[in-house]
Coordinates of C-alpha atoms and ligand atoms in Angstrom, one line a residue:
M27 CA 103.5 91.5 112.6
N28 CA 103.4 88.6 110.2
T29 CA 104.4 85.1 111.5
L30 CA 107.5 83.7 109.8
T31 CA 108.1 80.1 109.0
L32 CA 111.2 78.3 110.3
D33 CA 112.9 78.5 106.8
E34 CA 112.1 82.2 106.6
L35 CA 113.5 82.7 110.1
R36 CA 116.8 81.0 109.1
A37 CA 117.0 83.2 106.0
W38 CA 116.3 86.4 107.8
P39 CA 119.3 88.7 107.3
S40 CA 121.5 90.0 110.0
G41 CA 124.3 92.5 110.3
K42 CA 125.0 95.9 111.7
T43 CA 121.6 97.3 112.6
G44 CA 119.9 99.7 114.9
H45 CA 118.0 103.0 115.3
V46 CA 119.6 106.3 114.4
V47 CA 117.9 109.5 115.4
L48 CA 118.4 112.7 113.5
L49 CA 118.5 115.4 116.0
G50 CA 118.6 119.1 115.1
R51 CA 116.8 122.3 115.3
P52 CA 114.0 122.9 112.8
N53 CA 114.9 123.4 109.2
T54 CA 118.4 121.9 109.3
G55 CA 117.7 119.3 106.7
K56 CA 116.9 116.1 108.7
S57 CA 114.0 115.0 106.4
T58 CA 115.9 116.0 103.3
L59 CA 118.7 113.8 104.3
V60 CA 116.4 110.7 104.9
N61 CA 114.6 111.3 101.4
T62 CA 117.9 111.6 99.6
L63 CA 119.3 108.4 101.2
L64 CA 116.1 106.4 100.4
D65 CA 115.6 107.9 97.0
Y66 CA 112.0 108.4 98.0
H67 CA 109.8 111.3 98.9
L68 CA 109.0 109.9 102.4
A69 CA 109.0 113.0 104.6
A70 CA 107.6 116.4 104.0
V71 CA 110.4 119.1 103.5
S72 CA 109.9 122.8 103.4
Q73 CA 111.7 126.1 103.9
K74 CA 109.5 126.7 106.9
P75 CA 110.6 125.5 110.4
Q76 CA 108.6 122.7 112.2
T77 CA 107.7 120.9 109.1
T78 CA 108.1 117.5 110.7
R79 CA 105.6 116.9 113.4
R80 CA 105.9 113.2 114.4
N81 CA 108.7 110.6 114.2
C82 CA 108.9 108.8 111.0
L83 CA 111.2 105.8 110.2
G84 CA 113.3 105.7 107.1
I85 CA 114.9 102.3 106.6
L86 CA 118.2 102.0 104.6
T87 CA 119.2 98.5 103.9
D88 CA 122.2 96.9 102.1
E89 CA 123.6 93.4 102.2
N90 CA 125.4 93.9 105.4
S91 CA 123.6 96.5 107.3
Q92 CA 120.2 98.0 108.0
I93 CA 120.0 101.6 109.4
V94 CA 116.6 102.6 110.8
F95 CA 116.6 106.4 110.7
I96 CA 114.2 108.2 113.0
D97 CA 113.3 111.5 111.3
A98 CA 112.2 113.5 114.4
P99 CA 110.7 116.9 114.7
G100 CA 113.1 119.8 115.1
V101 CA 114.1 120.8 118.6
H102 CA 112.4 124.1 119.7
E103 CA 110.8 125.8 122.7
P104 CA 107.2 124.4 123.0
Q105 CA 104.3 126.8 122.9
H106 CA 101.2 124.7 122.0
Q107 CA 100.2 121.2 123.1
L108 CA 101.4 120.2 119.6
D109 CA 104.9 121.4 120.4
K110 CA 104.9 119.5 123.6
A111 CA 103.8 116.3 121.7
M112 CA 106.6 117.0 119.2
D113 CA 109.1 117.4 122.1
H114 CA 107.9 114.1 123.6
A115 CA 108.4 112.5 120.2
I116 CA 112.0 113.7 120.3
S117 CA 112.6 112.3 123.8
R118 CA 111.2 108.9 122.6
A119 CA 113.5 108.9 119.7
L120 CA 116.5 109.6 121.9
E121 CA 115.6 106.8 124.2
E122 CA 115.2 104.3 121.3
A123 CA 118.3 105.4 119.4
D124 CA 121.5 103.4 119.3
V125 CA 123.3 106.3 117.6
I126 CA 122.6 110.0 117.5
V127 CA 123.3 112.1 114.5
C128 CA 123.3 115.8 115.5
I129 CA 122.6 118.0 112.5
A130 CA 123.9 121.6 112.4
D131 CA 122.8 124.4 110.0
P132 CA 125.9 126.5 109.3
T133 CA 123.9 129.1 107.3
R134 CA 122.3 130.4 110.5
D135 CA 123.7 131.7 113.8
Q136 CA 123.8 129.0 116.5
G137 CA 121.5 130.0 119.3
D138 CA 119.3 128.7 122.1
E139 CA 117.9 125.9 119.9
S140 CA 121.4 124.7 118.9
L141 CA 122.3 124.7 122.6
M142 CA 119.2 122.5 123.4
V143 CA 120.3 120.1 120.6
A144 CA 123.9 119.8 121.8
T145 CA 123.0 119.4 125.4
R146 CA 120.3 116.8 124.8
A147 CA 122.5 114.8 122.6
A148 CA 125.4 114.9 125.2
A149 CA 123.0 113.9 128.0
T150 CA 122.2 110.6 126.5
R151 CA 125.9 109.6 126.6
K152 CA 125.2 107.5 123.4
P153 CA 127.5 107.4 120.4
T154 CA 127.1 110.7 118.5
I155 CA 128.1 111.9 115.2
L156 CA 128.2 115.6 114.3
V157 CA 126.9 116.6 110.8
V158 CA 127.3 120.1 109.4
N159 CA 124.8 120.2 106.6
K160 CA 124.2 122.5 103.6
N161 CA 127.9 122.6 102.7
D162 CA 126.8 123.4 99.2
V163 CA 125.7 126.9 100.2
A164 CA 127.4 127.6 103.6
N165 CA 130.6 129.5 103.8
E166 CA 133.8 128.3 105.6
E167 CA 133.3 130.7 108.5
G168 CA 129.7 129.5 109.2
M169 CA 130.8 125.8 109.2
K170 CA 133.7 126.5 111.5
R171 CA 131.4 128.4 113.9
A172 CA 128.9 125.6 113.9
E173 CA 131.6 123.1 114.6
T174 CA 133.1 125.0 117.4
F175 CA 129.8 125.5 119.0
F176 CA 128.8 121.9 119.0
R177 CA 132.3 120.6 119.9
V178 CA 132.1 122.2 123.3
H179 CA 129.3 119.7 124.2
L180 CA 130.3 116.8 121.9
P181 CA 134.1 116.8 122.0
E182 CA 134.3 113.1 121.0
A183 CA 131.8 113.1 118.1
A184 CA 133.2 112.4 114.6
L185 CA 132.4 115.2 112.3
F186 CA 131.1 115.3 108.7
R187 CA 130.4 118.1 106.3
V188 CA 127.6 117.2 103.9
S189 CA 124.9 118.4 101.6
A190 CA 121.6 116.5 102.3
L191 CA 120.7 117.3 98.7
K192 CA 123.7 115.4 97.3
K193 CA 123.7 111.7 97.9
D194 CA 127.4 111.2 97.1
T195 CA 128.4 113.5 100.0
L196 CA 126.5 111.2 102.4
Q197 CA 128.4 108.0 101.9
P198 CA 131.2 108.5 104.4
L199 CA 128.6 109.5 107.0
V200 CA 126.5 106.3 106.3
A201 CA 129.7 104.2 106.7
A202 CA 130.5 105.9 110.0
I203 CA 127.0 105.3 111.2
V204 CA 127.2 101.5 110.3
E205 CA 130.5 101.3 112.3
L206 CA 128.7 102.4 115.5
L207 CA 125.7 100.1 115.2
P208 CA 125.4 96.8 117.1
E209 CA 125.2 93.4 115.3
G210 CA 121.9 91.6 115.1
P211 CA 119.1 90.3 113.0
F212 CA 117.6 93.1 110.8
L213 CA 114.7 94.9 112.5
F214 CA 112.6 95.1 109.3
D215 CA 112.1 93.3 106.1
P216 CA 115.0 94.4 103.7
E217 CA 112.5 95.6 101.1
Q218 CA 110.7 97.9 103.6
L219 CA 111.5 101.6 103.3
T220 CA 109.4 103.0 106.2
D221 CA 106.9 102.1 109.0
A222 CA 104.6 104.8 107.7
F223 CA 101.3 103.9 105.9
E224 CA 100.9 105.2 102.4
R225 CA 98.0 107.4 103.6
D226 CA 100.1 109.0 106.3
I227 CA 102.8 109.8 103.7
A228 CA 100.1 111.2 101.4
S229 CA 98.8 113.5 104.2
E230 CA 102.4 114.7 104.8
L231 CA 102.8 115.4 101.0
I232 CA 99.5 117.4 101.0
R233 CA 100.8 119.3 103.9
E234 CA 104.1 120.0 102.1
A235 CA 101.9 121.5 99.2
L236 CA 100.2 123.7 101.8
L237 CA 103.5 124.8 103.2
E238 CA 104.7 125.8 99.7
S239 CA 101.6 127.6 98.8
L240 CA 100.5 129.5 101.9
R241 CA 102.4 132.4 103.7
D242 CA 103.3 133.1 107.2
E243 CA 101.7 131.2 110.0
V244 CA 98.7 129.7 108.1
P245 CA 100.3 126.3 107.3
H246 CA 101.4 126.0 110.9
A247 CA 97.8 126.3 112.0
M248 CA 96.9 123.5 109.7
A249 CA 96.6 119.7 109.9
V250 CA 95.7 117.3 107.2
S251 CA 93.6 114.2 107.7
V252 CA 93.1 111.6 104.9
D253 CA 89.6 110.4 105.4
V254 CA 89.0 108.2 102.4
W255 CA 91.5 106.1 100.4
K256 CA 89.8 104.0 97.7
E257 CA 92.0 101.8 95.5
K258 CA 90.0 101.3 92.2
P259 CA 91.4 99.1 89.4
K260 CA 92.4 102.1 87.3
A261 CA 92.7 105.0 89.9
V262 CA 93.1 105.9 93.5
H263 CA 90.4 108.2 95.1
I264 CA 91.6 110.1 98.1
T265 CA 89.6 112.5 100.2
A266 CA 91.4 114.7 102.7
T267 CA 90.3 117.4 105.1
L268 CA 92.5 120.4 105.6
H269 CA 91.9 121.6 109.2
V270 CA 92.5 125.2 110.1
E271 CA 92.0 126.9 113.5
R272 CA 89.9 130.0 112.5
Q273 CA 87.2 131.0 110.0
S274 CA 89.5 133.7 108.5
Q275 CA 92.1 131.0 107.7
K276 CA 89.6 129.0 105.9
G277 CA 89.0 131.9 103.6
I278 CA 92.8 132.2 102.9
V279 CA 93.1 128.4 102.1
I280 CA 90.1 128.5 99.7
G281 CA 91.3 131.7 98.1
Q282 CA 89.4 134.0 95.7
G283 CA 87.0 131.9 93.6
G284 CA 88.7 128.8 95.0
S285 CA 92.1 129.8 93.4
M286 CA 94.3 128.8 96.3
I287 CA 92.7 125.4 97.0
K288 CA 93.0 124.6 93.3
K289 CA 96.7 125.4 93.4
V290 CA 97.2 123.3 96.5
K291 CA 95.3 120.3 94.9
S292 CA 97.4 120.5 91.7
K293 CA 100.7 120.7 93.7
A294 CA 99.6 117.9 96.0
I295 CA 98.6 115.6 93.0
T296 CA 102.1 116.2 91.5
K297 CA 103.7 115.1 94.8
L298 CA 101.4 112.1 95.3
R299 CA 102.4 110.8 91.8
T300 CA 105.8 110.2 93.2
I301 CA 104.4 107.6 95.5
I302 CA 101.3 106.3 93.7
D303 CA 101.6 105.0 90.2
K304 CA 97.9 105.1 89.2
P305 CA 95.8 108.1 88.2
I306 CA 94.8 110.1 91.3
R307 CA 91.5 111.8 92.2
L308 CA 92.0 114.1 95.0
D309 CA 89.1 115.8 96.9
L310 CA 90.1 118.4 99.4
F311 CA 87.7 119.9 102.1
V312 CA 88.6 122.8 104.4
K313 CA 87.2 122.6 107.9
V314 CA 87.6 124.9 111.0
T315 CA 88.8 122.7 114.0
S316 CA 89.0 125.3 116.7
D317 CA 92.3 125.4 118.6
W318 CA 93.3 121.9 117.5
R319 CA 96.9 122.5 118.4
N320 CA 95.9 122.7 122.0
R321 CA 93.4 119.8 122.0
G322 CA 94.7 116.3 123.1
D323 CA 91.8 114.6 121.3
M324 CA 92.6 116.2 118.0
L325 CA 96.3 115.7 118.3
R326 CA 95.6 112.0 118.9
D327 CA 93.1 111.8 116.0
F328 CA 95.7 113.3 113.7
G329 CA 98.4 110.8 114.9
L330 CA 100.5 113.6 116.4
A331 CA 100.2 112.4 120.0
E332 CA 100.1 109.1 121.8
R333 CA 96.8 107.4 122.5
Ligands
GTP28 N1 121.1 124.2 100.0 C1 120.7 123.2 100.8 N2 119.5 123.2 101.2 C2 119.1 122.2 102.1 C3 120.0 121.1 102.4 N3 119.3 120.3 103.2 C4 118.1 120.7 103.4 N4 117.9 121.9 102.7 C5 116.8 122.8 102.7 O1 116.5 123.2 103.9 C6 115.0 123.3 104.2 C7 114.6 122.5 105.4 O2 114.8 121.1 105.1 P1 114.0 120.0 105.9 O3 114.6 118.7 105.4 O4 112.5 120.2 105.8 O5 114.6 120.3 107.4 P2 114.1 119.5 108.7 O6 115.4 119.5 109.6 O7 113.6 118.2 108.5 O8 113.1 120.6 109.3 P3 111.9 120.3 110.5 O9 111.1 119.1 109.9 O10 111.2 121.6 110.4 O11 112.6 120.1 111.8 C8 114.4 122.9 102.9 O12 114.2 124.1 102.1 C9 115.5 122.1 102.2 O13 115.4 122.1 100.8 C10 121.3 121.1 101.9 O14 122.1 120.3 102.1 N5 121.6 122.3 101.1
MG29 MG1 111.8 117.5 109.0

């Protein structure tokens, strides 16, 4: 952390501020909500569950408040070591949070995962808000069912219906969050949008390109490491490795005559352009890293588990 001068300390803004965890089963729109509020493609989003694998901070600041959103992985039953690390990240986020925002998806039936979400939120006894997302596509019956389900465990929580894709629907929610936050000095510089490094965001965007391009389980068996990041005066050179678990998956990712990897690269470059304003050279390599989802050393190397 940088040392501040006395004058800078005196000028450091304060107001309503604190951590707000987004808690929900996979695919409810947690990352979408953060991206929309920040107007920035910070977190990977996809139609496939378990897109987010580690906590990522999205910092929303205005003159009087600073909300530090924790975009956490989706709550699900752990299978691999990776899932356990994701679950641990959720627990850490819940501990750190001043306010919990429980996000429900009314387009699906509420089941075991929703039950885990509701009971985990209730167990913290922290101020909690219930958000029913996707109101642009959900029907009234689905929204009512989701609300009734969560209400059993969170009878006191204020309720909002929103679409994480539409910023104007999120303003009443943001105001309610601010109300619940404590007063204090801002936790981050007002200009800062996230705690993630540019190369971590880049690896997420490359993974998003994989999630969009590849079918079934393959993207879930993949991790992305950004190995080289060179800032040249007129371009940024990035080298990344796409880790798969088996030789057969390597073939799928490369595709016939390299067609799939070309597609992934082109999609990834388009996404990276939203965060990098120089020309980009992206080199992708595919590597078999056997059973990485069950290996603590690899999970730590990929930044998915604590050191
Ligand atoms: N129609 C509609 N789609 C949405 C909305 N919010 C999110 N989605 C879509 O839902 C899918 C999942 O969104 P994500 O933001 O990745 O969900 P998540 O909760 O972060 O998922 P995990 O990271 O897997 O836990 C994506 O296809 C989004 O485009 C919404 O309000 N309306
Ligand atoms: Mg997510």
